[in-house]
PDB file of C-alpha atoms in Angstrom:
ATOM      1  CA  MET A   1     -53.453 -78.818  16.516  1.00 93.00           C
ATOM      2  CA  LYS A   2     -54.902 -76.297  18.940  1.00 95.00           C
ATOM      3  CA  VAL A   3     -52.990 -74.798  21.864  1.00 97.00           C
ATOM      4  CA  ARG A   4     -54.360 -72.735  24.734  1.00 97.00           C
ATOM      5  CA  ILE A   5     -52.077 -70.759  27.039  1.00 97.00           C
ATOM      6  CA  LEU A   6     -54.485 -68.094  28.380  1.00 98.00           C
ATOM      7  CA  GLY A   7     -54.910 -70.068  31.568  1.00 97.00           C
ATOM      8  CA  PRO A   8     -53.787 -73.659  32.161  1.00 96.00           C
ATOM      9  CA  LEU A   9     -51.799 -75.092  29.257  1.00 96.00           C
ATOM     10  CA  HIS A  10     -53.884 -77.269  26.978  1.00 96.00           C
ATOM     11  CA  ALA A  11     -53.150 -78.743  23.574  1.00 95.00           C
ATOM     12  CA  GLU A  12     -55.005 -81.187  21.405  1.00 94.00           C
ATOM     13  CA  THR A  13     -55.025 -82.561  17.903  1.00 91.00           C
ATOM     14  CA  GLY A  14     -58.058 -84.230  16.414  1.00 85.00           C
ATOM     15  CA  GLY A  15     -59.767 -83.827  19.769  1.00 88.00           C
ATOM     16  CA  VAL A  16     -57.077 -85.877  21.532  1.00 92.00           C
ATOM     17  CA  PRO A  17     -55.176 -84.070  24.334  1.00 93.00           C
ATOM     18  CA  VAL A  18     -51.410 -83.783  23.863  1.00 94.00           C
ATOM     19  CA  VAL A  19     -50.365 -81.993  27.032  1.00 91.00           C
ATOM     20  CA  PRO A  20     -46.942 -82.994  28.346  1.00 92.00           C
ATOM     21  CA  THR A  21     -46.422 -83.285  32.082  1.00 92.00           C
ATOM     22  CA  ALA A  22     -42.661 -82.621  32.236  1.00 93.00           C
ATOM     23  CA  ALA A  23     -41.954 -78.973  33.051  1.00 94.00           C
ATOM     24  CA  LYS A  24     -39.376 -78.301  30.342  1.00 94.00           C
ATOM     25  CA  THR A  25     -41.407 -80.041  27.649  1.00 95.00           C
ATOM     26  CA  ARG A  26     -44.333 -77.791  28.569  1.00 96.00           C
ATOM     27  CA  GLN A  27     -42.039 -74.772  28.228  1.00 96.00           C
ATOM     28  CA  ILE A  28     -41.025 -75.850  24.743  1.00 96.00           C
ATOM     29  CA  LEU A  29     -44.614 -76.387  23.630  1.00 96.00           C
ATOM     30  CA  ALA A  30     -45.754 -73.018  24.993  1.00 97.00           C
ATOM     31  CA  LEU A  31     -42.881 -71.104  23.410  1.00 97.00           C
ATOM     32  CA  LEU A  32     -43.318 -72.770  20.024  1.00 97.00           C
ATOM     33  CA  ALA A  33     -47.074 -72.144  20.134  1.00 96.00           C
ATOM     34  CA  LEU A  34     -46.488 -68.432  20.615  1.00 96.00           C
ATOM     35  CA  HIS A  35     -44.616 -68.379  17.287  1.00 95.00           C
ATOM     36  CA  PRO A  36     -46.729 -70.620  15.014  1.00 95.00           C
ATOM     37  CA  GLY A  37     -45.140 -71.289  11.654  1.00 93.00           C
ATOM     38  CA  GLN A  38     -41.953 -69.503  12.724  1.00 94.00           C
ATOM     39  CA  PRO A  39     -38.716 -71.259  13.671  1.00 94.00           C
ATOM     40  CA  VAL A  40     -37.709 -70.704  17.290  1.00 96.00           C
ATOM     41  CA  PRO A  41     -33.897 -70.882  17.436  1.00 96.00           C
ATOM     42  CA  VAL A  42     -32.289 -73.598  19.509  1.00 95.00           C
ATOM     43  CA  THR A  43     -30.412 -70.907  21.424  1.00 95.00           C
ATOM     44  CA  THR A  44     -33.702 -69.300  22.464  1.00 95.00           C
ATOM     45  CA  LEU A  45     -35.123 -72.626  23.617  1.00 96.00           C
ATOM     46  CA  LEU A  46     -31.975 -73.442  25.586  1.00 95.00           C
ATOM     47  CA  GLU A  47     -31.982 -70.050  27.307  1.00 95.00           C
ATOM     48  CA  GLU A  48     -35.678 -70.407  28.131  1.00 95.00           C
ATOM     49  CA  MET A  49     -35.082 -73.724  29.878  1.00 93.00           C
ATOM     50  CA  TRP A  50     -31.654 -73.233  31.460  1.00 94.00           C
ATOM     51  CA  GLY A  51     -30.880 -69.527  31.425  1.00 91.00           C
ATOM     52  CA  GLN A  52     -27.580 -68.062  30.297  1.00 89.00           C
ATOM     53  CA  THR A  53     -25.493 -71.097  31.309  1.00 91.00           C
ATOM     54  CA  PRO A  54     -27.093 -74.292  29.947  1.00 89.00           C
ATOM     55  CA  PRO A  55     -25.407 -77.598  30.820  1.00 93.00           C
ATOM     56  CA  ARG A  56     -23.168 -79.336  28.286  1.00 91.00           C
ATOM     57  CA  SER A  57     -25.874 -81.904  27.662  1.00 94.00           C
ATOM     58  CA  ALA A  58     -28.487 -79.219  26.885  1.00 94.00           C
ATOM     59  CA  HIS A  59     -28.599 -79.786  23.106  1.00 93.00           C
ATOM     60  CA  THR A  60     -29.022 -83.534  23.499  1.00 94.00           C
ATOM     61  CA  THR A  61     -31.637 -83.082  26.210  1.00 95.00           C
ATOM     62  CA  LEU A  62     -33.566 -80.629  24.026  1.00 95.00           C
ATOM     63  CA  GLN A  63     -33.631 -83.179  21.222  1.00 95.00           C
ATOM     64  CA  THR A  64     -35.010 -85.726  23.686  1.00 95.00           C
ATOM     65  CA  TYR A  65     -37.818 -83.363  24.680  1.00 96.00           C
ATOM     66  CA  ILE A  66     -38.664 -82.699  21.033  1.00 96.00           C
ATOM     67  CA  LEU A  67     -38.764 -86.452  20.407  1.00 95.00           C
ATOM     68  CA  ARG A  68     -41.172 -86.901  23.319  1.00 95.00           C
ATOM     69  CA  LEU A  69     -43.454 -84.211  21.971  1.00 95.00           C
ATOM     70  CA  ARG A  70     -43.436 -85.836  18.537  1.00 95.00           C
ATOM     71  CA  ARG A  71     -44.281 -89.205  20.035  1.00 94.00           C
ATOM     72  CA  MET A  72     -47.265 -87.687  21.824  1.00 93.00           C
ATOM     73  CA  LEU A  73     -48.375 -86.053  18.591  1.00 93.00           C
ATOM     74  CA  ALA A  74     -47.930 -89.275  16.634  1.00 93.00           C
ATOM     75  CA  ALA A  75     -50.030 -91.196  19.147  1.00 92.00           C
ATOM     76  CA  ALA A  76     -52.774 -88.580  18.989  1.00 91.00           C
ATOM     77  CA  LEU A  77     -52.712 -88.429  15.189  1.00 89.00           C
ATOM     78  CA  GLY A  78     -52.834 -92.209  14.983  1.00 88.00           C
ATOM     79  CA  GLY A  79     -52.350 -94.506  12.022  1.00 87.00           C
ATOM     80  CA  PRO A  80     -49.186 -95.772  10.398  1.00 88.00           C
ATOM     81  CA  ASP A  81     -48.314 -92.303   9.126  1.00 90.00           C
ATOM     82  CA  GLY A  82     -48.641 -90.761  12.609  1.00 89.00           C
ATOM     83  CA  PRO A  83     -44.876 -90.344  13.159  1.00 92.00           C
ATOM     84  CA  ALA A  84     -44.387 -88.715   9.754  1.00 93.00           C
ATOM     85  CA  ARG A  85     -47.290 -86.334  10.319  1.00 92.00           C
ATOM     86  CA  ALA A  86     -45.952 -85.498  13.774  1.00 93.00           C
ATOM     87  CA  ARG A  87     -42.627 -84.484  12.212  1.00 93.00           C
ATOM     88  CA  GLU A  88     -44.547 -82.232   9.845  1.00 94.00           C
ATOM     89  CA  VAL A  89     -46.439 -80.549  12.682  1.00 94.00           C
ATOM     90  CA  LEU A  90     -43.360 -80.203  14.894  1.00 95.00           C
ATOM     91  CA  ALA A  91     -40.687 -79.569  12.297  1.00 95.00           C
ATOM     92  CA  THR A  92     -36.958 -78.924  12.339  1.00 94.00           C
ATOM     93  CA  GLY A  93     -35.539 -76.094  10.299  1.00 85.00           C
ATOM     94  CA  HIS A  94     -33.434 -72.947  10.137  1.00 83.00           C
ATOM     95  CA  GLY A  95     -31.475 -73.689  13.284  1.00 89.00           C
ATOM     96  CA  GLY A  96     -34.522 -74.352  15.435  1.00 94.00           C
ATOM     97  CA  TYR A  97     -37.956 -75.932  15.704  1.00 96.00           C
ATOM     98  CA  LEU A  98     -41.406 -74.767  14.677  1.00 95.00           C
ATOM     99  CA  LEU A  99     -45.035 -75.746  14.996  1.00 95.00           C
ATOM    100  CA  HIS A 100     -46.847 -75.851  11.673  1.00 94.00           C
ATOM    101  CA  ILE A 101     -50.189 -74.607  12.986  1.00 94.00           C
ATOM    102  CA  ALA A 102     -52.361 -71.637  12.114  1.00 94.00           C
ATOM    103  CA  GLU A 103     -52.383 -68.515  14.252  1.00 94.00           C
ATOM    104  CA  GLU A 104     -56.096 -68.924  14.933  1.00 94.00           C
ATOM    105  CA  ASP A 105     -55.336 -72.277  16.564  1.00 96.00           C
ATOM    106  CA  VAL A 106     -53.472 -70.522  19.403  1.00 97.00           C
ATOM    107  CA  ASP A 107     -55.825 -68.769  21.817  1.00 97.00           C
ATOM    108  CA  ALA A 108     -53.316 -66.004  22.665  1.00 97.00           C
ATOM    109  CA  LEU A 109     -53.000 -64.999  19.021  1.00 97.00           C
ATOM    110  CA  ALA A 110     -56.728 -65.257  18.376  1.00 97.00           C
ATOM    111  CA  TYR A 111     -57.213 -62.996  21.406  1.00 98.00           C
ATOM    112  CA  GLN A 112     -54.699 -60.445  20.098  1.00 98.00           C
ATOM    113  CA  ARG A 113     -56.347 -60.188  16.689  1.00 97.00           C
ATOM    114  CA  MET A 114     -59.823 -59.739  18.158  1.00 98.00           C
ATOM    115  CA  ALA A 115     -58.589 -57.220  20.739  1.00 98.00           C
ATOM    116  CA  GLN A 116     -56.835 -55.160  18.060  1.00 98.00           C
ATOM    117  CA  ALA A 117     -60.054 -55.096  16.039  1.00 98.00           C
ATOM    118  CA  GLY A 118     -61.918 -53.961  19.156  1.00 98.00           C
ATOM    119  CA  HIS A 119     -59.473 -51.129  19.821  1.00 97.00           C
ATOM    120  CA  ALA A 120     -59.795 -50.031  16.187  1.00 97.00           C
ATOM    121  CA  ALA A 121     -63.599 -50.074  16.389  1.00 96.00           C
ATOM    122  CA  PHE A 122     -63.501 -47.892  19.507  1.00 95.00           C
ATOM    123  CA  ALA A 123     -61.179 -45.404  17.783  1.00 94.00           C
ATOM    124  CA  ASP A 124     -63.641 -45.301  14.867  1.00 93.00           C
ATOM    125  CA  GLY A 125     -66.485 -44.451  17.229  1.00 92.00           C
ATOM    126  CA  ASP A 126     -68.317 -47.787  16.938  1.00 94.00           C
ATOM    127  CA  SER A 127     -68.780 -48.506  20.630  1.00 94.00           C
ATOM    128  CA  GLU A 128     -71.214 -51.381  20.073  1.00 96.00           C
ATOM    129  CA  LEU A 129     -68.770 -53.271  17.862  1.00 97.00           C
ATOM    130  CA  ALA A 130     -65.839 -52.416  20.128  1.00 97.00           C
ATOM    131  CA  ALA A 131     -67.632 -53.769  23.196  1.00 97.00           C
ATOM    132  CA  ARG A 132     -68.641 -56.956  21.380  1.00 98.00           C
ATOM    133  CA  LEU A 133     -65.163 -57.641  19.989  1.00 98.00           C
ATOM    134  CA  LEU A 134     -63.370 -56.898  23.242  1.00 98.00           C
ATOM    135  CA  ARG A 135     -65.783 -59.034  25.235  1.00 98.00           C
ATOM    136  CA  GLY A 136     -65.195 -61.887  22.804  1.00 98.00           C
ATOM    137  CA  ALA A 137     -61.437 -61.468  23.067  1.00 98.00           C
ATOM    138  CA  LEU A 138     -61.470 -61.402  26.865  1.00 98.00           C
ATOM    139  CA  ALA A 139     -63.740 -64.463  26.965  1.00 98.00           C
ATOM    140  CA  LEU A 140     -60.833 -66.518  25.597  1.00 98.00           C
ATOM    141  CA  TRP A 141     -59.016 -66.115  28.904  1.00 98.00           C
ATOM    142  CA  ARG A 142     -59.431 -68.969  31.400  1.00 96.00           C
ATOM    143  CA  GLY A 143     -56.971 -67.649  33.987  1.00 95.00           C
ATOM    144  CA  PRO A 144     -53.556 -65.942  34.078  1.00 96.00           C
ATOM    145  CA  ALA A 145     -51.433 -66.531  30.978  1.00 96.00           C
ATOM    146  CA  LEU A 146     -49.154 -69.582  31.284  1.00 96.00           C
ATOM    147  CA  VAL A 147     -50.372 -70.047  34.848  1.00 96.00           C
ATOM    148  CA  ASP A 148     -49.147 -73.650  35.114  1.00 95.00           C
ATOM    149  CA  VAL A 149     -46.029 -73.404  32.943  1.00 96.00           C
ATOM    150  CA  ARG A 150     -42.639 -72.809  34.506  1.00 93.00           C
ATOM    151  CA  ALA A 151     -41.435 -69.718  32.672  1.00 93.00           C
ATOM    152  CA  GLY A 152     -37.917 -68.702  31.735  1.00 93.00           C
ATOM    153  CA  ALA A 153     -36.893 -65.322  30.344  1.00 92.00           C
ATOM    154  CA  ALA A 154     -38.799 -65.515  27.049  1.00 94.00           C
ATOM    155  CA  LEU A 155     -42.050 -66.843  28.489  1.00 96.00           C
ATOM    156  CA  ARG A 156     -41.990 -64.362  31.388  1.00 96.00           C
ATOM    157  CA  ILE A 157     -41.838 -61.518  28.878  1.00 96.00           C
ATOM    158  CA  GLN A 158     -44.663 -63.012  26.826  1.00 96.00           C
ATOM    159  CA  ALA A 159     -46.846 -63.597  29.897  1.00 96.00           C
ATOM    160  CA  ALA A 160     -46.299 -60.036  31.160  1.00 97.00           C
ATOM    161  CA  ARG A 161     -47.097 -58.609  27.718  1.00 97.00           C
ATOM    162  CA  LEU A 162     -50.306 -60.639  27.467  1.00 97.00           C
ATOM    163  CA  GLU A 163     -51.454 -59.653  30.955  1.00 97.00           C
ATOM    164  CA  GLU A 164     -50.851 -55.967  30.217  1.00 97.00           C
ATOM    165  CA  SER A 165     -52.790 -56.338  26.962  1.00 98.00           C
ATOM    166  CA  ARG A 166     -55.621 -58.018  28.871  1.00 98.00           C
ATOM    167  CA  LEU A 167     -55.855 -55.094  31.278  1.00 98.00           C
ATOM    168  CA  LEU A 168     -55.845 -52.551  28.435  1.00 98.00           C
ATOM    169  CA  ALA A 169     -58.549 -54.511  26.603  1.00 98.00           C
ATOM    170  CA  THR A 170     -60.641 -54.566  29.773  1.00 98.00           C
ATOM    171  CA  GLU A 171     -60.265 -50.812  30.219  1.00 98.00           C
ATOM    172  CA  ARG A 172     -61.190 -50.090  26.615  1.00 97.00           C
ATOM    173  CA  ARG A 173     -64.185 -52.440  26.730  1.00 98.00           C
ATOM    174  CA  VAL A 174     -65.445 -50.635  29.838  1.00 97.00           C
ATOM    175  CA  ASP A 175     -64.983 -47.294  28.050  1.00 96.00           C
ATOM    176  CA  ALA A 176     -67.050 -48.606  25.139  1.00 96.00           C
ATOM    177  CA  GLU A 177     -69.828 -49.799  27.438  1.00 96.00           C
ATOM    178  CA  LEU A 178     -69.835 -46.503  29.339  1.00 95.00           C
ATOM    179  CA  ARG A 179     -70.392 -44.748  26.013  1.00 93.00           C
ATOM    180  CA  LEU A 180     -73.348 -47.076  25.444  1.00 93.00           C
ATOM    181  CA  GLY A 181     -74.932 -45.977  28.723  1.00 92.00           C
ATOM    182  CA  ARG A 182     -74.342 -49.232  30.576  1.00 94.00           C
ATOM    183  CA  HIS A 183     -72.904 -47.546  33.677  1.00 94.00           C
ATOM    184  CA  SER A 184     -75.251 -49.261  36.145  1.00 94.00           C
ATOM    185  CA  GLU A 185     -74.476 -52.713  34.751  1.00 96.00           C
ATOM    186  CA  LEU A 186     -70.749 -52.031  35.061  1.00 96.00           C
ATOM    187  CA  LEU A 187     -70.706 -50.986  38.708  1.00 97.00           C
ATOM    188  CA  ALA A 188     -70.205 -54.399  40.333  1.00 97.00           C
ATOM    189  CA  GLU A 189     -67.428 -55.298  37.897  1.00 97.00           C
ATOM    190  CA  LEU A 190     -65.695 -51.952  38.353  1.00 97.00           C
ATOM    191  CA  VAL A 191     -65.784 -52.267  42.134  1.00 97.00           C
ATOM    192  CA  GLU A 192     -64.061 -55.640  41.791  1.00 97.00           C
ATOM    193  CA  LEU A 193     -61.538 -54.297  39.271  1.00 97.00           C
ATOM    194  CA  THR A 194     -60.565 -51.326  41.449  1.00 98.00           C
ATOM    195  CA  GLN A 195     -60.074 -53.669  44.393  1.00 97.00           C
ATOM    196  CA  ARG A 196     -57.851 -55.937  42.306  1.00 96.00           C
ATOM    197  CA  HIS A 197     -55.930 -52.923  40.937  1.00 97.00           C
ATOM    198  CA  PRO A 198     -55.981 -50.509  43.877  1.00 97.00           C
ATOM    199  CA  THR A 199     -53.682 -47.873  42.295  1.00 97.00           C
ATOM    200  CA  ASN A 200     -54.907 -48.063  38.694  1.00 97.00           C
ATOM    201  CA  GLU A 201     -56.143 -44.550  37.913  1.00 97.00           C
ATOM    202  CA  ARG A 202     -57.891 -45.483  34.666  1.00 97.00           C
ATOM    203  CA  LEU A 203     -60.112 -48.069  36.320  1.00 98.00           C
ATOM    204  CA  HIS A 204     -60.856 -45.674  39.162  1.00 98.00           C
ATOM    205  CA  ALA A 205     -61.797 -42.948  36.669  1.00 97.00           C
ATOM    206  CA  GLN A 206     -64.198 -45.332  34.962  1.00 97.00           C
ATOM    207  CA  ALA A 207     -65.716 -46.363  38.290  1.00 98.00           C
ATOM    208  CA  MET A 208     -66.120 -42.706  39.319  1.00 97.00           C
ATOM    209  CA  VAL A 209     -67.944 -41.936  36.069  1.00 96.00           C
ATOM    210  CA  ALA A 210     -70.144 -45.027  36.444  1.00 96.00           C
ATOM    211  CA  PHE A 211     -71.045 -44.110  40.036  1.00 97.00           C
ATOM    212  CA  TYR A 212     -71.782 -40.507  39.040  1.00 96.00           C
ATOM    213  CA  ARG A 213     -74.034 -41.475  36.137  1.00 95.00           C
ATOM    214  CA  SER A 214     -75.838 -43.946  38.386  1.00 95.00           C
ATOM    215  CA  GLY A 215     -76.749 -41.154  40.810  1.00 94.00           C
ATOM    216  CA  ARG A 216     -74.125 -42.146  43.384  1.00 96.00           C
ATOM    217  CA  ARG A 217     -71.930 -39.059  43.475  1.00 96.00           C
ATOM    218  CA  SER A 218     -70.867 -39.679  47.079  1.00 97.00           C
ATOM    219  CA  SER A 219     -69.547 -43.129  46.125  1.00 97.00           C
ATOM    220  CA  ALA A 220     -67.525 -41.579  43.295  1.00 97.00           C
ATOM    221  CA  LEU A 221     -65.985 -39.062  45.698  1.00 98.00           C
ATOM    222  CA  GLU A 222     -65.265 -41.742  48.304  1.00 98.00           C
ATOM    223  CA  LEU A 223     -63.540 -43.858  45.662  1.00 98.00           C
ATOM    224  CA  TYR A 224     -61.317 -40.926  44.722  1.00 98.00           C
ATOM    225  CA  ARG A 225     -60.392 -40.258  48.354  1.00 98.00           C
ATOM    226  CA  GLY A 226     -59.404 -43.882  48.872  1.00 97.00           C
ATOM    227  CA  LEU A 227     -57.244 -43.906  45.757  1.00 98.00           C
ATOM    228  CA  ARG A 228     -55.556 -40.635  46.694  1.00 97.00           C
ATOM    229  CA  ARG A 229     -54.758 -41.952  50.168  1.00 97.00           C
ATOM    230  CA  ARG A 230     -53.184 -45.129  48.769  1.00 97.00           C
ATOM    231  CA  LEU A 231     -51.142 -43.259  46.160  1.00 97.00           C
ATOM    232  CA  ILE A 232     -49.729 -40.920  48.811  1.00 97.00           C
ATOM    233  CA  GLU A 233     -49.079 -43.624  51.401  1.00 96.00           C
ATOM    234  CA  GLU A 234     -47.671 -46.274  49.069  1.00 95.00           C
ATOM    235  CA  LEU A 235     -46.012 -44.258  46.299  1.00 95.00           C
ATOM    236  CA  GLY A 236     -45.659 -40.737  47.649  1.00 96.00           C
ATOM    237  CA  LEU A 237     -47.665 -39.415  44.689  1.00 96.00           C
ATOM    238  CA  GLU A 238     -50.723 -37.269  44.178  1.00 96.00           C
ATOM    239  CA  PRO A 239     -53.304 -38.444  41.641  1.00 97.00           C
ATOM    240  CA  SER A 240     -52.716 -37.405  38.047  1.00 96.00           C
ATOM    241  CA  VAL A 241     -53.965 -34.110  36.652  1.00 96.00           C
ATOM    242  CA  GLN A 242     -56.656 -35.947  34.694  1.00 95.00           C
ATOM    243  CA  LEU A 243     -58.023 -37.629  37.799  1.00 97.00           C
ATOM    244  CA  ARG A 244     -57.903 -34.467  39.902  1.00 97.00           C
ATOM    245  CA  ARG A 245     -59.882 -32.646  37.216  1.00 96.00           C
ATOM    246  CA  LEU A 246     -62.392 -35.501  37.089  1.00 96.00           C
ATOM    247  CA  HIS A 247     -62.736 -35.226  40.865  1.00 97.00           C
ATOM    248  CA  GLN A 248     -63.480 -31.515  40.568  1.00 97.00           C
ATOM    249  CA  ALA A 249     -66.005 -32.230  37.815  1.00 95.00           C
ATOM    250  CA  VAL A 250     -67.837 -34.659  40.108  1.00 97.00           C
ATOM    251  CA  LEU A 251     -67.815 -32.084  42.915  1.00 97.00           C
ATOM    252  CA  SER A 252     -69.249 -29.415  40.625  1.00 95.00           C
ATOM    253  CA  THR A 253     -71.655 -31.777  38.791  1.00 94.00           C
ATOM    254  CA  ASP A 254     -70.110 -30.776  35.485  1.00 93.00           C
ATOM    255  CA  PRO A 255     -72.599 -31.614  32.696  1.00 89.00           C
ATOM    256  CA  ARG A 256     -69.712 -32.789  30.511  1.00 85.00           C
ATOM    257  CA  LEU A 257     -69.556 -35.915  32.658  1.00 89.00           C
ATOM    258  CA  ASP A 258     -72.612 -37.166  30.794  1.00 83.00           C
ATOM    259  CA  ALA A 259     -71.365 -36.161  27.345  1.00 63.00           C
ATOM    260  CA  ALA A 260     -69.711 -39.470  26.509  1.00 56.00           C
ATOM    261  CA  ALA A 261     -72.977 -41.344  26.937  1.00 51.00           C
ATOM    262  CA  GLN A 262     -74.644 -38.978  24.499  1.00 52.00           C
ATOM    263  CA  GLY A 263     -72.164 -39.204  21.648  1.00 55.00           C
ATOM    264  CA  GLY A 264     -69.135 -37.156  20.741  1.00 60.00           C
ATOM    265  CA  ARG A 265     -65.657 -38.380  20.005  1.00 69.00           C
ATOM    266  CA  PRO A 266     -64.591 -41.720  21.571  1.00 79.00           C
ATOM    267  CA  THR A 267     -62.763 -40.352  24.629  1.00 85.00           C
ATOM    268  CA  PRO A 268     -61.800 -42.806  27.397  1.00 90.00           C
ATOM    269  CA  ALA A 269     -63.175 -41.904  30.827  1.00 90.00           C
ATOM    270  CA  PHE A 270     -59.680 -41.205  32.147  1.00 89.00           C
ATOM    271  CA  ASP A 271     -59.118 -38.599  29.414  1.00 90.00           C
ATOM    272  CA  LEU A 272     -62.415 -36.709  29.734  1.00 87.00           C
ATOM    273  CA  TYR A 273     -60.569 -33.859  31.438  1.00 86.00           C
ATOM    274  CA  ALA A 274     -57.117 -34.247  29.906  1.00 82.00           C
ATOM    275  CA  ALA A 275     -55.215 -31.037  29.214  1.00 62.00           C
TER     276      ALA A 275
END
């Protein structure tokens, strides 16, 4: 069984889709998929679907949802042993329910493993490998995590964690590609990213470096001015020390701005002028 949650929910077994339409059944499937091979306690499932005060019928209703999921699995698996195999895939045990599937069959977990390997490669100074791994990890995303699943407390936390990880992976992949001298190729993407994240200093630092190395120093300075204005107007804050120092480096055409593209330790663009 394969489950995808990095975008619209999708599940299939043997190539046959097994995606429930009922909102709470979708919640159950998504939460179980995020913990493959691990029992998810009944109490956690009940809180996910009904919050802190589930109705008296909650346990019975949960069992009904589990039965529906098993029936869908049995139909997809086919054959006279379909129901038995479905109970093996969606099992009961240790005060909860679990999906007996491999981690690599859940796109969110496959993404996490590949992203971690990419971060490690960057730390080791292998920018080519880091860029390749992080691009592969990010390619698994088809939209916002759990975009069409009604989320309770547990799934909201998981979705927020995945989205933050996605942003960090994007930033690190851009750092790796900047080190490889791909600043011109990154410009269009970085313009879009800074527009989508208008107060994200790391993305703005990367865009400033990319503009500078592409011979567009005025664009780098204009980007900084726009960010500073938004930070002051919206948050009452000045840019960070790192970004202010980067701004001064652009103004003075500091040769260290090109150092990352020529080797050296794997320093993210935002930290080029850290204290």
